[in-house]
Amino acid sequence: MRRATVTRETGETSIRVELSLDGSGQASVETGVGMLDHMLHQLARHGGFDLTVQASGDLHVDAHHTSEDVAIAVGRALDEALGDRAGIGRFADRTVPLDEALIQVALDLSGRPYAAIELDFPAPMIGELPSSMAKHILETIAHEGRLALHVRQLAGENEHHIIEATFKALARCLRDAVRVVEAAGAPSTKGTLSS
């Protein structure tokens, strides 16, 4: 089983993430930021992962530190659970609608972090999550998970629909890309995806 447990303790937050890539889509998430919880549930359900996230942080300040540190821990758990990435599908792309919103996500579990996120939210907040944090969360997961991530908003007027379609598309991409398709070997002419 490809699993990882990551903890992160700072003066601002306390985070614990448990991830199983070969799960059944079960999630137990408590971050104190309702919209972040909802998006992480989407990631687990549509990715087919088992995900547990326990987080506490300085929410009396705002949602930034908690959201950022959860994204760091989720990205690191993904990287750790992938191990040497031998035999994985590696590449994936999905376009997902949610009512008027249409989001395209493409990724490469290359071991090289990169993020190009093109999202335009009509409102400054999505519940208690600042809209600007959505891009930062995705960039952080890409960086810490060591993947190249491209997100494009093709349509959308409702901020909830936009972010939810984004996480559903990301989840479906990850589901495809982490799937083991070969018995051994890295899907790279370099011979490795771990460095």
PDB file of C-alpha atoms in Angstrom:
ATOM      1  CA  MET A   1       0.000   0.000   0.000  1.00  0.00           C
ATOM      2  CA  ARG A   2       1.273   3.425  -0.951  1.00  0.00           C
ATOM      3  CA  ARG A   3       0.771   5.388   2.246  1.00  0.00           C
ATOM      4  CA  ALA A   4       2.253   8.381   4.033  1.00  0.00           C
ATOM      5  CA  THR A   5       1.822  10.228   7.291  1.00  0.00           C
ATOM      6  CA  VAL A   6       3.083  13.799   7.534  1.00  0.00           C
ATOM      7  CA  THR A   7       3.062  16.063  10.572  1.00  0.00           C
ATOM      8  CA  ARG A   8       3.880  19.748  10.624  1.00  0.00           C
ATOM      9  CA  GLU A   9       4.220  21.763  13.821  1.00  0.00           C
ATOM     10  CA  THR A  10       4.898  25.488  13.771  1.00  0.00           C
ATOM     11  CA  GLY A  11       4.157  28.437  16.010  1.00  0.00           C
ATOM     12  CA  GLU A  12       1.072  29.041  13.849  1.00  0.00           C
ATOM     13  CA  THR A  13      -0.321  25.574  13.127  1.00  0.00           C
ATOM     14  CA  SER A  14      -0.374  21.910  14.053  1.00  0.00           C
ATOM     15  CA  ILE A  15      -1.098  19.581  11.116  1.00  0.00           C
ATOM     16  CA  ARG A  16      -1.341  15.809  10.678  1.00  0.00           C
ATOM     17  CA  VAL A  17      -2.108  14.246   7.291  1.00  0.00           C
ATOM     18  CA  GLU A  18      -2.535  10.553   6.537  1.00  0.00           C
ATOM     19  CA  LEU A  19      -2.865   9.554   2.881  1.00  0.00           C
ATOM     20  CA  SER A  20      -3.383   6.214   1.163  1.00  0.00           C
ATOM     21  CA  LEU A  21      -3.251   6.376  -2.638  1.00  0.00           C
ATOM     22  CA  ASP A  22      -4.842   2.935  -2.927  1.00  0.00           C
ATOM     23  CA  GLY A  23      -7.918   3.713  -0.893  1.00  0.00           C
ATOM     24  CA  SER A  24     -11.652   3.877  -1.434  1.00  0.00           C
ATOM     25  CA  GLY A  25     -12.332   7.619  -1.352  1.00  0.00           C
ATOM     26  CA  GLN A  26     -12.859   7.934   2.399  1.00  0.00           C
ATOM     27  CA  ALA A  27     -12.048  11.249   4.069  1.00  0.00           C
ATOM     28  CA  SER A  28     -11.930  12.555   7.623  1.00  0.00           C
ATOM     29  CA  VAL A  29     -10.995  16.214   7.482  1.00  0.00           C
ATOM     30  CA  GLU A  30     -11.065  18.871  10.201  1.00  0.00           C
ATOM     31  CA  THR A  31      -9.136  22.053   9.491  1.00  0.00           C
ATOM     32  CA  GLY A  32     -11.461  24.671  10.938  1.00  0.00           C
ATOM     33  CA  VAL A  33     -11.844  26.147   7.431  1.00  0.00           C
ATOM     34  CA  GLY A  34     -15.098  24.779   6.038  1.00  0.00           C
ATOM     35  CA  MET A  35     -14.365  25.350   2.348  1.00  0.00           C
ATOM     36  CA  LEU A  36     -10.916  23.766   2.663  1.00  0.00           C
ATOM     37  CA  ASP A  37     -12.522  20.737   4.329  1.00  0.00           C
ATOM     38  CA  HIS A  38     -15.012  20.517   1.473  1.00  0.00           C
ATOM     39  CA  MET A  39     -12.258  20.653  -1.179  1.00  0.00           C
ATOM     40  CA  LEU A  40     -10.159  18.001   0.570  1.00  0.00           C
ATOM     41  CA  HIS A  41     -13.224  15.757   0.699  1.00  0.00           C
ATOM     42  CA  GLN A  42     -13.548  16.240  -3.084  1.00  0.00           C
ATOM     43  CA  LEU A  43      -9.878  15.331  -3.508  1.00  0.00           C
ATOM     44  CA  ALA A  44     -10.309  12.073  -1.599  1.00  0.00           C
ATOM     45  CA  ARG A  45     -13.681  11.073  -3.047  1.00  0.00           C
ATOM     46  CA  HIS A  46     -12.897  11.754  -6.695  1.00  0.00           C
ATOM     47  CA  GLY A  47      -9.263  10.677  -6.398  1.00  0.00           C
ATOM     48  CA  GLY A  48     -10.120   7.362  -4.783  1.00  0.00           C
ATOM     49  CA  PHE A  49      -7.752   8.155  -1.911  1.00  0.00           C
ATOM     50  CA  ASP A  50      -8.185   7.682   1.807  1.00  0.00           C
ATOM     51  CA  LEU A  51      -7.330  10.972   3.464  1.00  0.00           C
ATOM     52  CA  THR A  52      -7.258  12.078   7.079  1.00  0.00           C
ATOM     53  CA  VAL A  53      -6.434  15.681   7.924  1.00  0.00           C
ATOM     54  CA  GLN A  54      -6.364  17.087  11.453  1.00  0.00           C
ATOM     55  CA  ALA A  55      -5.367  20.730  11.680  1.00  0.00           C
ATOM     56  CA  SER A  56      -5.461  23.504  14.214  1.00  0.00           C
ATOM     57  CA  GLY A  57      -4.099  26.945  13.643  1.00  0.00           C
ATOM     58  CA  ASP A  58      -4.342  30.670  14.218  1.00  0.00           C
ATOM     59  CA  LEU A  59      -7.760  31.101  12.621  1.00  0.00           C
ATOM     60  CA  HIS A  60      -8.324  34.132  14.849  1.00  0.00           C
ATOM     61  CA  VAL A  61      -5.851  35.841  12.477  1.00  0.00           C
ATOM     62  CA  ASP A  62      -7.244  34.414   9.222  1.00  0.00           C
ATOM     63  CA  ALA A  63      -7.290  31.189   7.206  1.00  0.00           C
ATOM     64  CA  HIS A  64      -3.920  31.728   5.501  1.00  0.00           C
ATOM     65  CA  HIS A  65      -1.496  29.830   7.740  1.00  0.00           C
ATOM     66  CA  THR A  66      -3.800  26.864   8.293  1.00  0.00           C
ATOM     67  CA  SER A  67      -4.650  26.529   4.598  1.00  0.00           C
ATOM     68  CA  GLU A  68      -1.032  26.926   3.516  1.00  0.00           C
ATOM     69  CA  ASP A  69       0.331  24.418   6.033  1.00  0.00           C
ATOM     70  CA  VAL A  70      -2.368  21.868   5.207  1.00  0.00           C
ATOM     71  CA  ALA A  71      -1.402  22.215   1.523  1.00  0.00           C
ATOM     72  CA  ILE A  72       2.271  21.722   2.421  1.00  0.00           C
ATOM     73  CA  ALA A  73       1.461  18.552   4.374  1.00  0.00           C
ATOM     74  CA  VAL A  74      -0.891  17.161   1.693  1.00  0.00           C
ATOM     75  CA  GLY A  75       1.728  17.773  -1.008  1.00  0.00           C
ATOM     76  CA  ARG A  76       4.467  16.126   1.055  1.00  0.00           C
ATOM     77  CA  ALA A  77       2.214  13.152   1.811  1.00  0.00           C
ATOM     78  CA  LEU A  78       1.526  12.733  -1.909  1.00  0.00           C
ATOM     79  CA  ASP A  79       5.245  12.825  -2.704  1.00  0.00           C
ATOM     80  CA  GLU A  80       6.091  10.363   0.075  1.00  0.00           C
ATOM     81  CA  ALA A  81       3.269   7.960  -0.827  1.00  0.00           C
ATOM     82  CA  LEU A  82       4.413   7.904  -4.463  1.00  0.00           C
ATOM     83  CA  GLY A  83       7.863   6.665  -3.421  1.00  0.00           C
ATOM     84  CA  ASP A  84      10.083   6.202  -6.474  1.00  0.00           C
ATOM     85  CA  ARG A  85       7.021   6.591  -8.748  1.00  0.00           C
ATOM     86  CA  ALA A  86       7.901   3.401 -10.592  1.00  0.00           C
ATOM     87  CA  GLY A  87       5.256   2.160 -13.009  1.00  0.00           C
ATOM     88  CA  ILE A  88       2.761   5.014 -12.533  1.00  0.00           C
ATOM     89  CA  GLY A  89       0.699   6.523 -15.340  1.00  0.00           C
ATOM     90  CA  ARG A  90       2.473   9.833 -14.643  1.00  0.00           C
ATOM     91  CA  PHE A  91       0.461  12.126 -16.967  1.00  0.00           C
ATOM     92  CA  ALA A  92      -3.236  13.018 -16.806  1.00  0.00           C
ATOM     93  CA  ASP A  93      -5.667  15.669 -17.912  1.00  0.00           C
ATOM     94  CA  ARG A  94      -9.338  16.238 -17.195  1.00  0.00           C
ATOM     95  CA  THR A  95     -11.920  18.871 -18.000  1.00  0.00           C
ATOM     96  CA  VAL A  96     -14.700  18.984 -15.419  1.00  0.00           C
ATOM     97  CA  PRO A  97     -17.944  20.991 -15.475  1.00  0.00           C
ATOM     98  CA  LEU A  98     -19.966  22.099 -12.480  1.00  0.00           C
ATOM     99  CA  ASP A  99     -23.024  23.952 -13.711  1.00  0.00           C
ATOM    100  CA  GLU A 100     -21.698  27.092 -15.459  1.00  0.00           C
ATOM    101  CA  ALA A 101     -18.070  26.455 -14.408  1.00  0.00           C
ATOM    102  CA  LEU A 102     -15.704  24.501 -16.635  1.00  0.00           C
ATOM    103  CA  ILE A 103     -12.161  23.737 -15.440  1.00  0.00           C
ATOM    104  CA  GLN A 104      -9.299  22.024 -17.231  1.00  0.00           C
ATOM    105  CA  VAL A 105      -6.474  20.434 -15.234  1.00  0.00           C
ATOM    106  CA  ALA A 106      -3.384  18.712 -16.626  1.00  0.00           C
ATOM    107  CA  LEU A 107      -0.512  17.334 -14.587  1.00  0.00           C
ATOM    108  CA  ASP A 108       2.740  15.429 -14.764  1.00  0.00           C
ATOM    109  CA  LEU A 109       4.069  13.567 -11.730  1.00  0.00           C
ATOM    110  CA  SER A 110       7.537  14.289 -13.051  1.00  0.00           C
ATOM    111  CA  GLY A 111       9.294  14.935  -9.758  1.00  0.00           C
ATOM    112  CA  ARG A 112       9.797  18.535 -10.932  1.00  0.00           C
ATOM    113  CA  PRO A 113       7.512  21.106  -9.288  1.00  0.00           C
ATOM    114  CA  TYR A 114       5.756  23.695 -11.440  1.00  0.00           C
ATOM    115  CA  ALA A 115       2.376  25.385 -11.278  1.00  0.00           C
ATOM    116  CA  ALA A 116       0.479  27.549 -13.759  1.00  0.00           C
ATOM    117  CA  ILE A 117      -2.894  28.384 -12.232  1.00  0.00           C
ATOM    118  CA  GLU A 118      -5.381  30.510 -14.175  1.00  0.00           C
ATOM    119  CA  LEU A 119      -8.452  31.022 -12.006  1.00  0.00           C
ATOM    120  CA  ASP A 120     -10.620  34.133 -11.804  1.00  0.00           C
ATOM    121  CA  PHE A 121     -12.941  34.307  -8.821  1.00  0.00           C
ATOM    122  CA  PRO A 122     -15.744  36.896  -8.901  1.00  0.00           C
ATOM    123  CA  ALA A 123     -15.779  37.337  -5.109  1.00  0.00           C
ATOM    124  CA  PRO A 124     -12.936  37.876  -2.626  1.00  0.00           C
ATOM    125  CA  MET A 125     -14.109  35.068  -0.326  1.00  0.00           C
ATOM    126  CA  ILE A 126     -15.319  31.500  -0.797  1.00  0.00           C
ATOM    127  CA  GLY A 127     -17.015  30.893   2.524  1.00  0.00           C
ATOM    128  CA  GLU A 128     -14.285  31.709   5.063  1.00  0.00           C
ATOM    129  CA  LEU A 129     -11.489  30.948   2.574  1.00  0.00           C
ATOM    130  CA  PRO A 130      -9.998  33.958   0.765  1.00  0.00           C
ATOM    131  CA  SER A 131     -10.284  33.413  -3.002  1.00  0.00           C
ATOM    132  CA  SER A 132      -6.597  34.249  -3.393  1.00  0.00           C
ATOM    133  CA  MET A 133      -5.741  31.215  -1.249  1.00  0.00           C
ATOM    134  CA  ALA A 134      -7.167  28.785  -3.829  1.00  0.00           C
ATOM    135  CA  LYS A 135      -4.294  29.490  -6.226  1.00  0.00           C
ATOM    136  CA  HIS A 136      -1.753  29.399  -3.391  1.00  0.00           C
ATOM    137  CA  ILE A 137      -3.054  26.037  -2.122  1.00  0.00           C
ATOM    138  CA  LEU A 138      -2.756  24.499  -5.596  1.00  0.00           C
ATOM    139  CA  GLU A 139       0.740  25.949  -6.125  1.00  0.00           C
ATOM    140  CA  THR A 140       1.838  24.618  -2.738  1.00  0.00           C
ATOM    141  CA  ILE A 141       0.503  21.111  -3.387  1.00  0.00           C
ATOM    142  CA  ALA A 142       2.326  21.111  -6.749  1.00  0.00           C
ATOM    143  CA  HIS A 143       5.579  22.315  -5.199  1.00  0.00           C
ATOM    144  CA  GLU A 144       5.567  19.965  -2.207  1.00  0.00           C
ATOM    145  CA  GLY A 145       4.170  17.038  -4.217  1.00  0.00           C
ATOM    146  CA  ARG A 146       6.820  17.595  -6.911  1.00  0.00           C
ATOM    147  CA  LEU A 147       4.446  17.694  -9.861  1.00  0.00           C
ATOM    148  CA  ALA A 148       3.834  19.983 -12.816  1.00  0.00           C
ATOM    149  CA  LEU A 149       0.293  21.329 -12.550  1.00  0.00           C
ATOM    150  CA  HIS A 150      -1.664  23.389 -15.069  1.00  0.00           C
ATOM    151  CA  VAL A 151      -5.153  24.694 -14.241  1.00  0.00           C
ATOM    152  CA  ARG A 152      -7.298  26.704 -16.659  1.00  0.00           C
ATOM    153  CA  GLN A 153     -10.716  28.182 -16.046  1.00  0.00           C
ATOM    154  CA  LEU A 154     -12.628  27.867 -19.287  1.00  0.00           C
ATOM    155  CA  ALA A 155     -15.884  29.232 -17.844  1.00  0.00           C
ATOM    156  CA  GLY A 156     -17.392  30.122 -14.500  1.00  0.00           C
ATOM    157  CA  GLU A 157     -19.235  32.833 -12.608  1.00  0.00           C
ATOM    158  CA  ASN A 158     -19.779  31.288  -9.182  1.00  0.00           C
ATOM    159  CA  GLU A 159     -16.717  31.054  -6.948  1.00  0.00           C
ATOM    160  CA  HIS A 160     -17.944  27.891  -5.196  1.00  0.00           C
ATOM    161  CA  HIS A 161     -18.509  26.133  -8.523  1.00  0.00           C
ATOM    162  CA  ILE A 162     -15.115  27.246  -9.832  1.00  0.00           C
ATOM    163  CA  ILE A 163     -13.094  25.949  -6.878  1.00  0.00           C
ATOM    164  CA  GLU A 164     -15.112  22.731  -6.547  1.00  0.00           C
ATOM    165  CA  ALA A 165     -14.757  21.901 -10.246  1.00  0.00           C
ATOM    166  CA  THR A 166     -11.030  22.593  -9.911  1.00  0.00           C
ATOM    167  CA  PHE A 167     -10.545  20.142  -7.055  1.00  0.00           C
ATOM    168  CA  LYS A 168     -12.703  17.506  -8.745  1.00  0.00           C
ATOM    169  CA  ALA A 169     -10.606  17.825 -11.911  1.00  0.00           C
ATOM    170  CA  LEU A 170      -7.378  17.697  -9.889  1.00  0.00           C
ATOM    171  CA  ALA A 171      -8.612  14.618  -8.048  1.00  0.00           C
ATOM    172  CA  ARG A 172      -9.530  12.789 -11.257  1.00  0.00           C
ATOM    173  CA  CYS A 173      -6.142  13.662 -12.761  1.00  0.00           C
ATOM    174  CA  LEU A 174      -4.316  12.369  -9.700  1.00  0.00           C
ATOM    175  CA  ARG A 175      -6.405   9.201  -9.767  1.00  0.00           C
ATOM    176  CA  ASP A 176      -5.291   8.554 -13.357  1.00  0.00           C
ATOM    177  CA  ALA A 177      -1.657   9.608 -12.891  1.00  0.00           C
ATOM    178  CA  VAL A 178      -0.893   7.650  -9.700  1.00  0.00           C
ATOM    179  CA  ARG A 179      -2.375   4.422 -11.087  1.00  0.00           C
ATOM    180  CA  VAL A 180       0.247   1.722 -11.513  1.00  0.00           C
ATOM    181  CA  VAL A 181       0.300   0.753 -15.195  1.00  0.00           C
ATOM    182  CA  GLU A 182       3.639  -1.093 -15.409  1.00  0.00           C
ATOM    183  CA  ALA A 183       5.135  -3.713 -13.117  1.00  0.00           C
ATOM    184  CA  ALA A 184       8.449  -1.880 -12.770  1.00  0.00           C
ATOM    185  CA  GLY A 185      10.473   0.995 -14.081  1.00  0.00           C
ATOM    186  CA  ALA A 186       9.922   4.725 -14.209  1.00  0.00           C
ATOM    187  CA  PRO A 187       7.899   6.145 -17.116  1.00  0.00           C
ATOM    188  CA  SER A 188      10.820   8.347 -18.185  1.00  0.00           C
ATOM    189  CA  THR A 189      13.691   8.158 -20.615  1.00  0.00           C
ATOM    190  CA  LYS A 190      15.829   9.441 -17.728  1.00  0.00           C
ATOM    191  CA  GLY A 191      15.082   6.211 -15.882  1.00  0.00           C
ATOM    192  CA  THR A 192      13.856   7.981 -12.743  1.00  0.00           C
ATOM    193  CA  LEU A 193      11.140  10.322 -11.496  1.00  0.00           C
ATOM    194  CA  SER A 194      12.613  10.643  -8.011  1.00  0.00           C
ATOM    195  CA  SER A 195      15.252  13.296  -8.616  1.00  0.00           C
TER     196      SER A 195
END
